[in-house]
Each structure stands twice: as C-alpha cells, then as structure tokens.
Amino acid sequence: METTAQRLDRLMDARRLELGLRWKRVADDAGISQQTMLQLRKGHTVSDLTITRAERALEWAPGSISAILNGGDPTPLREDKPETNETITVHWDGELTGPTDPLETGETLRWRQTDAGREYKLAVGEVSVEYTFEPDETPEDVIDDLRDLLEPHRVAVEQLTRRRARR
C-alpha cells in the first residue's frame, strides 16, 4: 500500500511532468534548493514557506500539499485540459506566405479583425507571435514589430535544438 509520503511524491512528480519541468527548474522557481525539494517530496518536515513556494512552482492552489497529506487531491491553479471535447477553431481573415513582399522566405503572416483592433500573427517555422495593432498601422510596420518580438523566441528555439542535439 502506498504511504502518504509516496503519494505526495507521486502526485508532485506527475504535476511536474504535466508542466513539462525538471526538478531543478521546480526548485529554482520555488526559490529552494533541490535537497529541500527532495525532503518535501519524501514527506520530511519542511517550513510552511517552503510548502507555499513549492505549491506556487507546481501551479497548485495554496493548501494543495496539505490536502494530499490528508488524503485529498491538489487543486491546480489552471486547467491544462479543456473541460469539454469541443475544438476551438481560430478564424483568420487573411494569410500571406513569404517570399511575398514584405515577407521573407519561410515567414507566414495571418490577420483578423477583433474588437480591440487588428490582430496579426507572424510565424517562422514552428515559432510564432501574435499582437493586436491599431488599424492605421502599415503592414510593413506591423511585420517589423512582430519580427522584433519573434527574434528572441527564434534564437531560444535554435539554442534548445542545438543543446538537445548534443545529448
């Protein structure tokens, strides 16, 4: 039979995997050492502040770890899965794919009108950014601004890809 500590460790590990995090990242996000995180996971006594920080890093509501220790279940701060089987479809009013001026090869620009203004999405490969602009902005300005927003993400994806290739 599973002990309370084993159940806590199992549920914390499941949440970590659900969020796509490593234990080092969870500990760093909580502002605690990996050793302290391990002590918590194994059911050892830790401070209330440590518990609160761990719950926050795991995106659980306050009191979730206490609930687990008392036989209950944790409460996620956000639901990662939709509550229904409905598919949400986003309709775009238009799309251009480069190399069509002012787009470059590999770039795709989509747009749609919303109550807040015209929303644009610029994608290069699998990396994309969306932003809502004022109606009077030119496509060239919009594309330049979106490229500025996209660049750090594109660089991060390239670095991640290189790191994973070295493994």
C-alpha atoms as a printed R data frame, in Angstrom:
    type eleno elety resid chain resno       x      y       z
1   ATOM     1    CA   MET     A     1   0.000  0.000   0.000
2   ATOM     2    CA   GLU     A     2   1.212  3.486  -0.862
3   ATOM     3    CA   THR     A     3   2.313  5.643   2.070
4   ATOM     4    CA   THR     A     4   1.322  9.295   2.394
5   ATOM     5    CA   ALA     A     5   4.885 10.348   1.512
6   ATOM     6    CA   GLN     A     6   4.922  8.089  -1.551
7   ATOM     7    CA   ARG     A     7   1.583  9.517  -2.670
8   ATOM     8    CA   LEU     A     8   2.868 13.079  -2.209
9   ATOM     9    CA   ASP     A     9   5.989 12.275  -4.229
10  ATOM    10    CA   ARG     A    10   3.939 10.580  -6.962
11  ATOM    11    CA   LEU     A    11   1.469 13.481  -7.284
12  ATOM    12    CA   MET     A    12   4.228 16.108  -7.230
13  ATOM    13    CA   ASP     A    13   6.137 14.188  -9.885
14  ATOM    14    CA   ALA     A    14   3.018 13.809 -12.040
15  ATOM    15    CA   ARG     A    15   2.374 17.558 -11.828
16  ATOM    16    CA   ARG     A    16   5.990 18.349 -12.682
17  ATOM    17    CA   LEU     A    17   5.754 16.154 -15.778
18  ATOM    18    CA   GLU     A    18   2.377 17.660 -16.695
19  ATOM    19    CA   LEU     A    19   4.004 21.104 -16.649
20  ATOM    20    CA   GLY     A    20   6.999 19.814 -18.626
21  ATOM    21    CA   LEU     A    21   9.531 20.785 -15.947
22  ATOM    22    CA   ARG     A    22  12.600 19.194 -14.403
23  ATOM    23    CA   TRP     A    23  13.023 19.055 -10.640
24  ATOM    24    CA   LYS     A    24  15.856 21.587 -10.812
25  ATOM    25    CA   ARG     A    25  13.526 24.069 -12.516
26  ATOM    26    CA   VAL     A    26  10.755 23.435  -9.968
27  ATOM    27    CA   ALA     A    27  13.194 24.016  -7.094
28  ATOM    28    CA   ASP     A    28  14.604 27.141  -8.768
29  ATOM    29    CA   ASP     A    29  11.094 28.501  -9.407
30  ATOM    30    CA   ALA     A    30  10.244 27.829  -5.759
31  ATOM    31    CA   GLY     A    31  13.429 29.539  -4.588
32  ATOM    32    CA   ILE     A    32  14.564 26.488  -2.632
33  ATOM    33    CA   SER     A    33  17.408 24.006  -3.008
34  ATOM    34    CA   GLN     A    34  16.955 20.693  -4.768
35  ATOM    35    CA   GLN     A    35  17.776 18.997  -1.451
36  ATOM    36    CA   THR     A    36  14.936 20.835   0.302
37  ATOM    37    CA   MET     A    37  12.582 19.939  -2.550
38  ATOM    38    CA   LEU     A    38  13.602 16.282  -2.175
39  ATOM    39    CA   GLN     A    39  12.956 16.441   1.587
40  ATOM    40    CA   LEU     A    40   9.455 17.780   0.918
41  ATOM    41    CA   ARG     A    41   8.764 15.117  -1.716
42  ATOM    42    CA   LYS     A    42   9.848 12.364   0.696
43  ATOM    43    CA   GLY     A    43   7.487 13.644   3.390
44  ATOM    44    CA   HIS     A    44  10.095 15.144   5.720
45  ATOM    45    CA   THR     A    45   9.187 18.196   7.760
46  ATOM    46    CA   VAL     A    46   9.861 21.489   5.973
47  ATOM    47    CA   SER     A    47   8.755 25.046   6.681
48  ATOM    48    CA   ASP     A    48   5.335 26.372   5.706
49  ATOM    49    CA   LEU     A    49   7.099 28.888   3.460
50  ATOM    50    CA   THR     A    50   8.813 26.040   1.595
51  ATOM    51    CA   ILE     A    51   5.466 24.312   1.092
52  ATOM    52    CA   THR     A    52   3.873 27.534  -0.175
53  ATOM    53    CA   ARG     A    53   6.734 28.122  -2.591
54  ATOM    54    CA   ALA     A    54   6.597 24.536  -3.876
55  ATOM    55    CA   GLU     A    55   2.840 24.806  -4.438
56  ATOM    56    CA   ARG     A    56   3.360 28.009  -6.397
57  ATOM    57    CA   ALA     A    57   6.115 26.432  -8.530
58  ATOM    58    CA   LEU     A    58   3.850 23.458  -9.284
59  ATOM    59    CA   GLU     A    59   0.986 25.850 -10.081
60  ATOM    60    CA   TRP     A    60  -1.170 24.401  -7.335
61  ATOM    61    CA   ALA     A    61  -3.560 26.373  -5.150
62  ATOM    62    CA   PRO     A    62  -2.431 27.099  -1.584
63  ATOM    63    CA   GLY     A    63  -3.176 24.155   0.699
64  ATOM    64    CA   SER     A    64  -2.780 21.521  -2.026
65  ATOM    65    CA   ILE     A    65   0.144 19.753  -0.344
66  ATOM    66    CA   SER     A    66  -1.717 19.706   2.966
67  ATOM    67    CA   ALA     A    67  -4.724 18.246   1.149
68  ATOM    68    CA   ILE     A    68  -2.543 15.476  -0.305
69  ATOM    69    CA   LEU     A    69  -1.063 14.691   3.120
70  ATOM    70    CA   ASN     A    70  -4.619 14.419   4.464
71  ATOM    71    CA   GLY     A    71  -5.736 12.036   1.710
72  ATOM    72    CA   GLY     A    72  -7.201 14.647  -0.639
73  ATOM    73    CA   ASP     A    73  -6.153 15.907  -4.027
74  ATOM    74    CA   PRO     A    74  -4.224 19.002  -5.116
75  ATOM    75    CA   THR     A    75  -6.024 21.878  -6.822
76  ATOM    76    CA   PRO     A    76  -4.371 23.196  -9.989
77  ATOM    77    CA   LEU     A    77  -4.360 26.968 -10.409
78  ATOM    78    CA   ARG     A    78  -5.224 26.476 -14.068
79  ATOM    79    CA   GLU     A    79  -6.650 23.617 -16.011
80  ATOM    80    CA   ASP     A    80  -4.343 22.432 -18.787
81  ATOM    81    CA   LYS     A    81  -7.072 20.425 -20.496
82  ATOM    82    CA   PRO     A    82 -10.349 21.811 -21.767
83  ATOM    83    CA   GLU     A    83 -13.372 20.683 -19.761
84  ATOM    84    CA   THR     A    84 -15.197 19.600 -22.914
85  ATOM    85    CA   ASN     A    85 -14.230 17.799 -26.054
86  ATOM    86    CA   GLU     A    86 -15.039 20.868 -28.126
87  ATOM    87    CA   THR     A    87 -12.416 22.042 -30.562
88  ATOM    88    CA   ILE     A    88 -11.829 25.767 -30.620
89  ATOM    89    CA   THR     A    89 -11.179 26.990 -34.132
90  ATOM    90    CA   VAL     A    90  -9.496 30.325 -34.698
91  ATOM    91    CA   HIS     A    91 -10.612 32.001 -37.891
92  ATOM    92    CA   TRP     A    92  -8.123 34.240 -39.652
93  ATOM    93    CA   ASP     A    93  -9.335 36.818 -42.183
94  ATOM    94    CA   GLY     A    94  -6.249 36.532 -44.368
95  ATOM    95    CA   GLU     A    95  -2.830 34.967 -44.816
96  ATOM    96    CA   LEU     A    96   0.353 35.733 -46.742
97  ATOM    97    CA   THR     A    97   3.370 33.454 -47.054
98  ATOM    98    CA   GLY     A    98   6.851 34.654 -47.997
99  ATOM    99    CA   PRO     A    99   8.642 35.368 -50.174
100 ATOM   100    CA   THR     A   100   5.834 37.827 -50.930
101 ATOM   101    CA   ASP     A   101   6.843 41.427 -50.278
102 ATOM   102    CA   PRO     A   102   7.180 42.470 -47.436
103 ATOM   103    CA   LEU     A   103   7.592 38.916 -46.082
104 ATOM   104    CA   GLU     A   104  10.772 36.881 -46.274
105 ATOM   105    CA   THR     A   105  11.059 33.215 -47.234
106 ATOM   106    CA   GLY     A   106   9.622 31.000 -44.509
107 ATOM   107    CA   GLU     A   107   7.502 33.720 -42.909
108 ATOM   108    CA   THR     A   108   3.711 33.473 -42.700
109 ATOM   109    CA   LEU     A   109   1.524 36.407 -41.685
110 ATOM   110    CA   ARG     A   110  -2.106 35.942 -40.646
111 ATOM   111    CA   TRP     A   111  -4.564 38.588 -39.533
112 ATOM   112    CA   ARG     A   112  -8.088 39.018 -38.237
113 ATOM   113    CA   GLN     A   113 -10.217 41.874 -37.025
114 ATOM   114    CA   THR     A   114 -11.129 41.880 -33.320
115 ATOM   115    CA   ASP     A   115 -12.954 44.342 -31.088
116 ATOM   116    CA   ALA     A   116  -9.558 45.518 -29.793
117 ATOM   117    CA   GLY     A   117  -8.086 46.134 -33.255
118 ATOM   118    CA   ARG     A   118  -6.460 44.081 -35.961
119 ATOM   119    CA   GLU     A   119  -4.632 41.039 -34.600
120 ATOM   120    CA   TYR     A   120  -1.625 39.751 -36.507
121 ATOM   121    CA   LYS     A   121   0.303 36.503 -36.154
122 ATOM   122    CA   LEU     A   122   3.780 36.112 -37.647
123 ATOM   123    CA   ALA     A   123   5.199 32.595 -37.853
124 ATOM   124    CA   VAL     A   124   8.619 31.366 -38.907
125 ATOM   125    CA   GLY     A   125   8.669 27.589 -38.848
126 ATOM   126    CA   GLU     A   126   7.042 26.497 -35.608
127 ATOM   127    CA   VAL     A   127   7.772 29.723 -33.722
128 ATOM   128    CA   SER     A   128   5.122 32.438 -33.801
129 ATOM   129    CA   VAL     A   129   3.998 35.624 -32.079
130 ATOM   130    CA   GLU     A   130   0.647 37.403 -32.043
131 ATOM   131    CA   TYR     A   131  -0.107 41.020 -31.296
132 ATOM   132    CA   THR     A   132  -3.013 43.427 -31.762
133 ATOM   133    CA   PHE     A   133  -2.223 46.660 -33.599
134 ATOM   134    CA   GLU     A   134  -4.094 49.895 -34.248
135 ATOM   135    CA   PRO     A   135  -5.991 49.985 -37.559
136 ATOM   136    CA   ASP     A   136  -3.851 52.797 -39.022
137 ATOM   137    CA   GLU     A   137  -0.530 50.914 -38.802
138 ATOM   138    CA   THR     A   138   1.035 49.829 -42.083
139 ATOM   139    CA   PRO     A   139   1.758 46.151 -42.827
140 ATOM   140    CA   GLU     A   140   5.482 46.943 -43.048
141 ATOM   141    CA   ASP     A   141   5.483 48.460 -39.537
142 ATOM   142    CA   VAL     A   142   3.458 45.559 -38.166
143 ATOM   143    CA   ILE     A   143   5.798 42.981 -39.697
144 ATOM   144    CA   ASP     A   144   8.908 44.787 -38.398
145 ATOM   145    CA   ASP     A   145   7.432 44.952 -34.883
146 ATOM   146    CA   LEU     A   146   6.417 41.284 -34.989
147 ATOM   147    CA   ARG     A   147   9.906 40.300 -36.167
148 ATOM   148    CA   ASP     A   148  11.352 42.180 -33.176
149 ATOM   149    CA   LEU     A   149   9.019 40.239 -30.858
150 ATOM   150    CA   LEU     A   150   9.739 36.925 -32.583
151 ATOM   151    CA   GLU     A   151  13.539 37.093 -32.709
152 ATOM   152    CA   PRO     A   152  14.290 36.209 -29.043
153 ATOM   153    CA   HIS     A   153  11.950 33.196 -29.268
154 ATOM   154    CA   ARG     A   154  13.512 32.014 -32.529
155 ATOM   155    CA   VAL     A   155  17.009 32.269 -31.016
156 ATOM   156    CA   ALA     A   156  15.896 30.385 -27.890
157 ATOM   157    CA   VAL     A   157  14.431 27.571 -30.012
158 ATOM   158    CA   GLU     A   158  17.672 27.307 -32.016
159 ATOM   159    CA   GLN     A   159  19.729 27.123 -28.799
160 ATOM   160    CA   LEU     A   160  17.428 24.477 -27.353
161 ATOM   161    CA   THR     A   161  17.626 22.444 -30.564
162 ATOM   162    CA   ARG     A   162  21.446 22.586 -30.512
163 ATOM   163    CA   ARG     A   163  21.567 21.562 -26.828
164 ATOM   164    CA   ARG     A   164  19.281 18.610 -27.449
165 ATOM   165    CA   ALA     A   165  21.320 17.519 -30.482
166 ATOM   166    CA   ARG     A   166  24.443 17.264 -28.286
167 ATOM   167    CA   ARG     A   167  22.797 14.778 -25.912
